Amino acid sequence: MPDRIVTPFTAASTAADVVDGVDLTGRRAIVTGGASGLGIETARALATAGAEVTLAVRDLAAGAAVADDLIATTGNKYIHVAHLELADRAEVAAFVAGWDGPLHILVNNAGVMAAPLSRTPDGWESQFATNHLGHFALATGLHPALAQAGGARVVSVSSSAHLGSAVIFEDINFERRAYEPWAAYGQSKTANVLFAVEAARRWADDGIAVNALHPGGIRTKLQRHVSEEELEAARKAAGSKAVWRTPEQGAATSVLLAASPLVEGATGHYFEDCNEAEPNVPGSRTGVAAYATDPEAASRLWELSSR
């Protein structure tokens, strides 16, 4: 890959490693899903570097407990909590309306994985609605705040599970095909990459960088719908070298894209293991699928999501 972005960091690096020496004083950040798993460690690293961090969460009590812990452990008093239900369009709109001033960092981290079939009141399959449409509405709604910041960064947390499915535009909501939880999850994670590709193109003149990433395999509440047998099978399918990472390691690539000067100017890319991913080799579980970076699919998804 020409000009592939490579950093000194690896799969073993932690979020703390990535922000060591980085100063985010005066920067404002939002982390969705900031009350658990990767969200906590992403927020912790950003707060440690001096950013003002808002945890956008479904469970306000859990968010408040995390905020208290972050304030105590980082010494940063500027940790806020706000309610956000990504599958509810009205709630996303209310969150956006409640934001005031510039936004320098938006980490679209929250998500659901391999959930049983359910649909939003608008008829959207829940994983696609939460993982993609909710974050799309959030990011586009906050676009003026991101543009105001100058040099803002948007981070779209995808997954190697995107290799399991393209976005099936003809039947996104599984109305004419049998529902399969992993296919639905994979489709939503492909959508996260396509969002980064198209947002990078549309927002380049606003100085907004948008990138997607695979955080690696981490044991978090994200897997609450997945059995131990399924998790182990997925780990083995990822290759003999695949190991479970700590949340601190899993957050490293998100934090790299959110805060590191090493990726300044990078936009529209997909990263894994703290480096830009190479194209996927069919049959393998690493790299990025060609359909996930296809500009025509990215544009089509944007138009559909806007409607």
mmCIF file of N, CA and C in Angstrom, residues 136-190:
data_model
loop_
_atom_site.group_PDB
_atom_site.id
_atom_site.type_symbol
_atom_site.label_atom_id
_atom_site.label_comp_id
_atom_site.label_asym_id
_atom_site.label_seq_id
_atom_site.Cartn_x
_atom_site.Cartn_y
_atom_site.Cartn_z
ATOM 1 N N PHE A 136 -24.317 8.206 12.945
ATOM 2 C CA PHE A 136 -24.397 9.100 11.784
ATOM 3 C C PHE A 136 -25.153 10.375 12.153
ATOM 4 N N ALA A 137 -26.305 10.208 12.811
ATOM 5 C CA ALA A 137 -27.104 11.373 13.203
ATOM 6 C C ALA A 137 -26.347 12.242 14.205
ATOM 7 N N LEU A 138 -25.625 11.600 15.101
ATOM 8 C CA LEU A 138 -24.854 12.339 16.098
ATOM 9 C C LEU A 138 -23.746 13.155 15.433
ATOM 10 N N ALA A 139 -22.972 12.510 14.587
ATOM 11 C CA ALA A 139 -21.835 13.183 13.951
ATOM 12 C C ALA A 139 -22.285 14.295 13.009
ATOM 13 N N THR A 140 -23.304 14.028 12.208
ATOM 14 C CA THR A 140 -23.763 15.071 11.282
ATOM 15 C C THR A 140 -24.433 16.208 12.044
ATOM 16 N N GLY A 141 -25.122 15.873 13.127
ATOM 17 C CA GLY A 141 -25.732 16.917 13.948
ATOM 18 C C GLY A 141 -24.698 17.795 14.620
ATOM 19 N N LEU A 142 -23.564 17.204 14.985
ATOM 20 C CA LEU A 142 -22.492 17.946 15.649
ATOM 21 C C LEU A 142 -21.491 18.531 14.655
ATOM 22 N N HIS A 143 -21.760 18.376 13.368
ATOM 23 C CA HIS A 143 -20.828 18.886 12.356
ATOM 24 C C HIS A 143 -20.472 20.362 12.545
ATOM 25 N N PRO A 144 -21.438 21.246 12.830
ATOM 26 C CA PRO A 144 -21.067 22.658 13.038
ATOM 27 C C PRO A 144 -20.078 22.842 14.193
ATOM 28 N N ALA A 145 -20.257 22.078 15.274
ATOM 29 C CA ALA A 145 -19.344 22.178 16.413
ATOM 30 C C ALA A 145 -17.960 21.653 16.056
ATOM 31 N N LEU A 146 -17.908 20.586 15.258
ATOM 32 C CA LEU A 146 -16.636 20.030 14.806
ATOM 33 C C LEU A 146 -15.927 21.009 13.878
ATOM 34 N N ALA A 147 -16.686 21.625 12.968
ATOM 35 C CA ALA A 147 -16.095 22.594 12.039
ATOM 36 C C ALA A 147 -15.589 23.823 12.791
ATOM 37 N N GLN A 148 -16.323 24.222 13.816
ATOM 38 C CA GLN A 148 -15.940 25.386 14.623
ATOM 39 C C GLN A 148 -14.610 25.160 15.330
ATOM 40 N N ALA A 149 -14.334 23.906 15.693
ATOM 41 C CA ALA A 149 -13.130 23.598 16.472
ATOM 42 C C ALA A 149 -11.857 23.817 15.673
ATOM 43 N N GLY A 150 -11.901 23.546 14.377
ATOM 44 C CA GLY A 150 -10.691 23.651 13.564
ATOM 45 C C GLY A 150 -9.768 22.476 13.847
ATOM 46 N N GLY A 151 -9.579 21.593 12.881
ATOM 47 C CA GLY A 151 -8.723 20.438 13.084
ATOM 48 C C GLY A 151 -9.347 19.357 13.940
ATOM 49 N N ALA A 152 -10.675 19.258 13.930
ATOM 50 C CA ALA A 152 -11.364 18.252 14.738
ATOM 51 C C ALA A 152 -11.118 16.850 14.201
ATOM 52 N N ARG A 153 -11.321 15.873 15.068
ATOM 53 C CA ARG A 153 -11.171 14.479 14.678
ATOM 54 C C ARG A 153 -12.402 13.677 15.081
ATOM 55 N N VAL A 154 -12.871 12.838 14.163
ATOM 56 C CA VAL A 154 -13.969 11.919 14.435
ATOM 57 C C VAL A 154 -13.427 10.498 14.293
ATOM 58 N N VAL A 155 -13.717 9.669 15.293
ATOM 59 C CA VAL A 155 -13.218 8.296 15.323
ATOM 60 C C VAL A 155 -14.412 7.346 15.287
ATOM 61 N N SER A 156 -14.435 6.464 14.292
ATOM 62 C CA SER A 156 -15.536 5.523 14.103
ATOM 63 C C SER A 156 -15.043 4.124 14.451
ATOM 64 N N VAL A 157 -15.507 3.601 15.588
ATOM 65 C CA VAL A 157 -15.039 2.289 16.047
ATOM 66 C C VAL A 157 -15.793 1.192 15.285
ATOM 67 N N SER A 158 -15.078 0.542 14.393
ATOM 68 C CA SER A 158 -15.629 -0.554 13.601
ATOM 69 C C SER A 158 -15.156 -1.868 14.200
ATOM 70 N N SER A 159 -14.885 -2.863 13.370
ATOM 71 C CA SER A 159 -14.456 -4.175 13.848
ATOM 72 C C SER A 159 -14.000 -5.017 12.672
ATOM 73 N N SER A 160 -13.156 -6.010 12.955
ATOM 74 C CA SER A 160 -12.815 -6.969 11.898
ATOM 75 C C SER A 160 -14.059 -7.746 11.473
ATOM 76 N N ALA A 161 -15.120 -7.696 12.285
ATOM 77 C CA ALA A 161 -16.383 -8.336 11.918
ATOM 78 C C ALA A 161 -16.979 -7.725 10.660
ATOM 79 N N HIS A 162 -16.482 -6.555 10.240
ATOM 80 C CA HIS A 162 -16.980 -5.983 8.979
ATOM 81 C C HIS A 162 -16.684 -6.924 7.815
ATOM 82 N N LEU A 163 -15.680 -7.797 7.995
ATOM 83 C CA LEU A 163 -15.335 -8.749 6.942
ATOM 84 C C LEU A 163 -16.427 -9.791 6.723
ATOM 85 N N GLY A 164 -17.400 -9.834 7.638
ATOM 86 C CA GLY A 164 -18.477 -10.802 7.526
ATOM 87 C C GLY A 164 -19.622 -10.388 6.627
ATOM 88 N N SER A 165 -19.709 -9.094 6.326
ATOM 89 C CA SER A 165 -20.820 -8.660 5.473
ATOM 90 C C SER A 165 -20.628 -7.243 4.957
ATOM 91 N N ALA A 166 -20.892 -7.065 3.674
ATOM 92 C CA ALA A 166 -21.040 -5.726 3.116
ATOM 93 C C ALA A 166 -22.377 -5.163 3.600
ATOM 94 N N VAL A 167 -22.645 -3.900 3.305
ATOM 95 C CA VAL A 167 -23.980 -3.358 3.537
ATOM 96 C C VAL A 167 -24.878 -3.879 2.411
ATOM 97 N N ILE A 168 -25.900 -4.628 2.778
ATOM 98 C CA ILE A 168 -26.820 -5.208 1.792
ATOM 99 C C ILE A 168 -27.947 -4.204 1.573
ATOM 100 N N PHE A 169 -27.713 -3.277 0.639
ATOM 101 C CA PHE A 169 -28.653 -2.171 0.447
ATOM 102 C C PHE A 169 -30.048 -2.652 0.083
ATOM 103 N N GLU A 170 -30.134 -3.801 -0.580
ATOM 104 C CA GLU A 170 -31.435 -4.300 -1.016
ATOM 105 C C GLU A 170 -32.277 -4.848 0.141
ATOM 106 N N ASP A 171 -31.619 -5.139 1.284
ATOM 107 C CA ASP A 171 -32.370 -5.681 2.428
ATOM 108 C C ASP A 171 -31.606 -5.440 3.732
ATOM 109 N N ILE A 172 -31.372 -4.181 4.023
ATOM 110 C CA ILE A 172 -30.627 -3.830 5.231
ATOM 111 C C ILE A 172 -31.303 -4.367 6.483
ATOM 112 N N ASN A 173 -32.614 -4.347 6.507
ATOM 113 C CA ASN A 173 -33.353 -4.657 7.739
ATOM 114 C C ASN A 173 -33.805 -6.110 7.860
ATOM 115 N N PHE A 174 -33.260 -6.987 7.022
ATOM 116 C CA PHE A 174 -33.582 -8.415 7.094
ATOM 117 C C PHE A 174 -35.087 -8.662 7.007
ATOM 118 N N GLU A 175 -35.692 -8.001 6.057
ATOM 119 C CA GLU A 175 -37.127 -8.199 5.838
ATOM 120 C C GLU A 175 -37.400 -9.308 4.830
ATOM 121 N N ARG A 176 -36.405 -9.580 3.961
ATOM 122 C CA ARG A 176 -36.591 -10.605 2.928
ATOM 123 C C ARG A 176 -35.555 -11.725 3.024
ATOM 124 N N ARG A 177 -34.713 -11.684 4.024
ATOM 125 C CA ARG A 177 -33.733 -12.760 4.255
ATOM 126 C C ARG A 177 -33.764 -13.127 5.730
ATOM 127 N N ALA A 178 -33.324 -14.337 6.023
ATOM 128 C CA ALA A 178 -33.327 -14.799 7.410
ATOM 129 C C ALA A 178 -32.353 -13.954 8.231
ATOM 130 N N TYR A 179 -32.790 -13.594 9.432
ATOM 131 C CA TYR A 179 -31.928 -12.794 10.298
ATOM 132 C C TYR A 179 -30.797 -13.644 10.850
ATOM 133 N N GLU A 180 -29.581 -13.111 10.751
ATOM 134 C CA GLU A 180 -28.398 -13.768 11.319
ATOM 135 C C GLU A 180 -27.657 -12.705 12.105
ATOM 136 N N PRO A 181 -27.532 -12.868 13.449
ATOM 137 C CA PRO A 181 -26.973 -11.802 14.289
ATOM 138 C C PRO A 181 -25.593 -11.315 13.858
ATOM 139 N N TRP A 182 -24.701 -12.243 13.466
ATOM 140 C CA TRP A 182 -23.340 -11.838 13.099
ATOM 141 C C TRP A 182 -23.312 -11.123 11.751
ATOM 142 N N ALA A 183 -24.200 -11.529 10.836
ATOM 143 C CA ALA A 183 -24.277 -10.828 9.551
ATOM 144 C C ALA A 183 -24.770 -9.398 9.766
ATOM 145 N N ALA A 184 -25.732 -9.243 10.664
ATOM 146 C CA ALA A 184 -26.246 -7.904 10.958
ATOM 147 C C ALA A 184 -25.171 -7.048 11.616
ATOM 148 N N TYR A 185 -24.411 -7.654 12.526
ATOM 149 C CA TYR A 185 -23.327 -6.920 13.174
ATOM 150 C C TYR A 185 -22.264 -6.538 12.153
ATOM 151 N N GLY A 186 -21.887 -7.488 11.314
ATOM 152 C CA GLY A 186 -20.878 -7.209 10.299
ATOM 153 C C GLY A 186 -21.296 -6.089 9.355
ATOM 154 N N GLN A 187 -22.559 -6.110 8.940
ATOM 155 C CA GLN A 187 -23.078 -5.053 8.079
ATOM 156 C C GLN A 187 -22.963 -3.686 8.751
ATOM 157 N N SER A 188 -23.311 -3.637 10.039
ATOM 158 C CA SER A 188 -23.254 -2.354 10.754
ATOM 159 C C SER A 188 -21.820 -1.861 10.906
ATOM 160 N N LYS A 189 -20.874 -2.790 11.053
ATOM 161 C CA LYS A 189 -19.473 -2.406 11.198
ATOM 162 C C LYS A 189 -18.873 -1.967 9.865
ATOM 163 N N THR A 190 -19.340 -2.557 8.762
ATOM 164 C CA THR A 190 -18.952 -2.052 7.442
ATOM 165 C C THR A 190 -19.467 -0.630 7.265
#
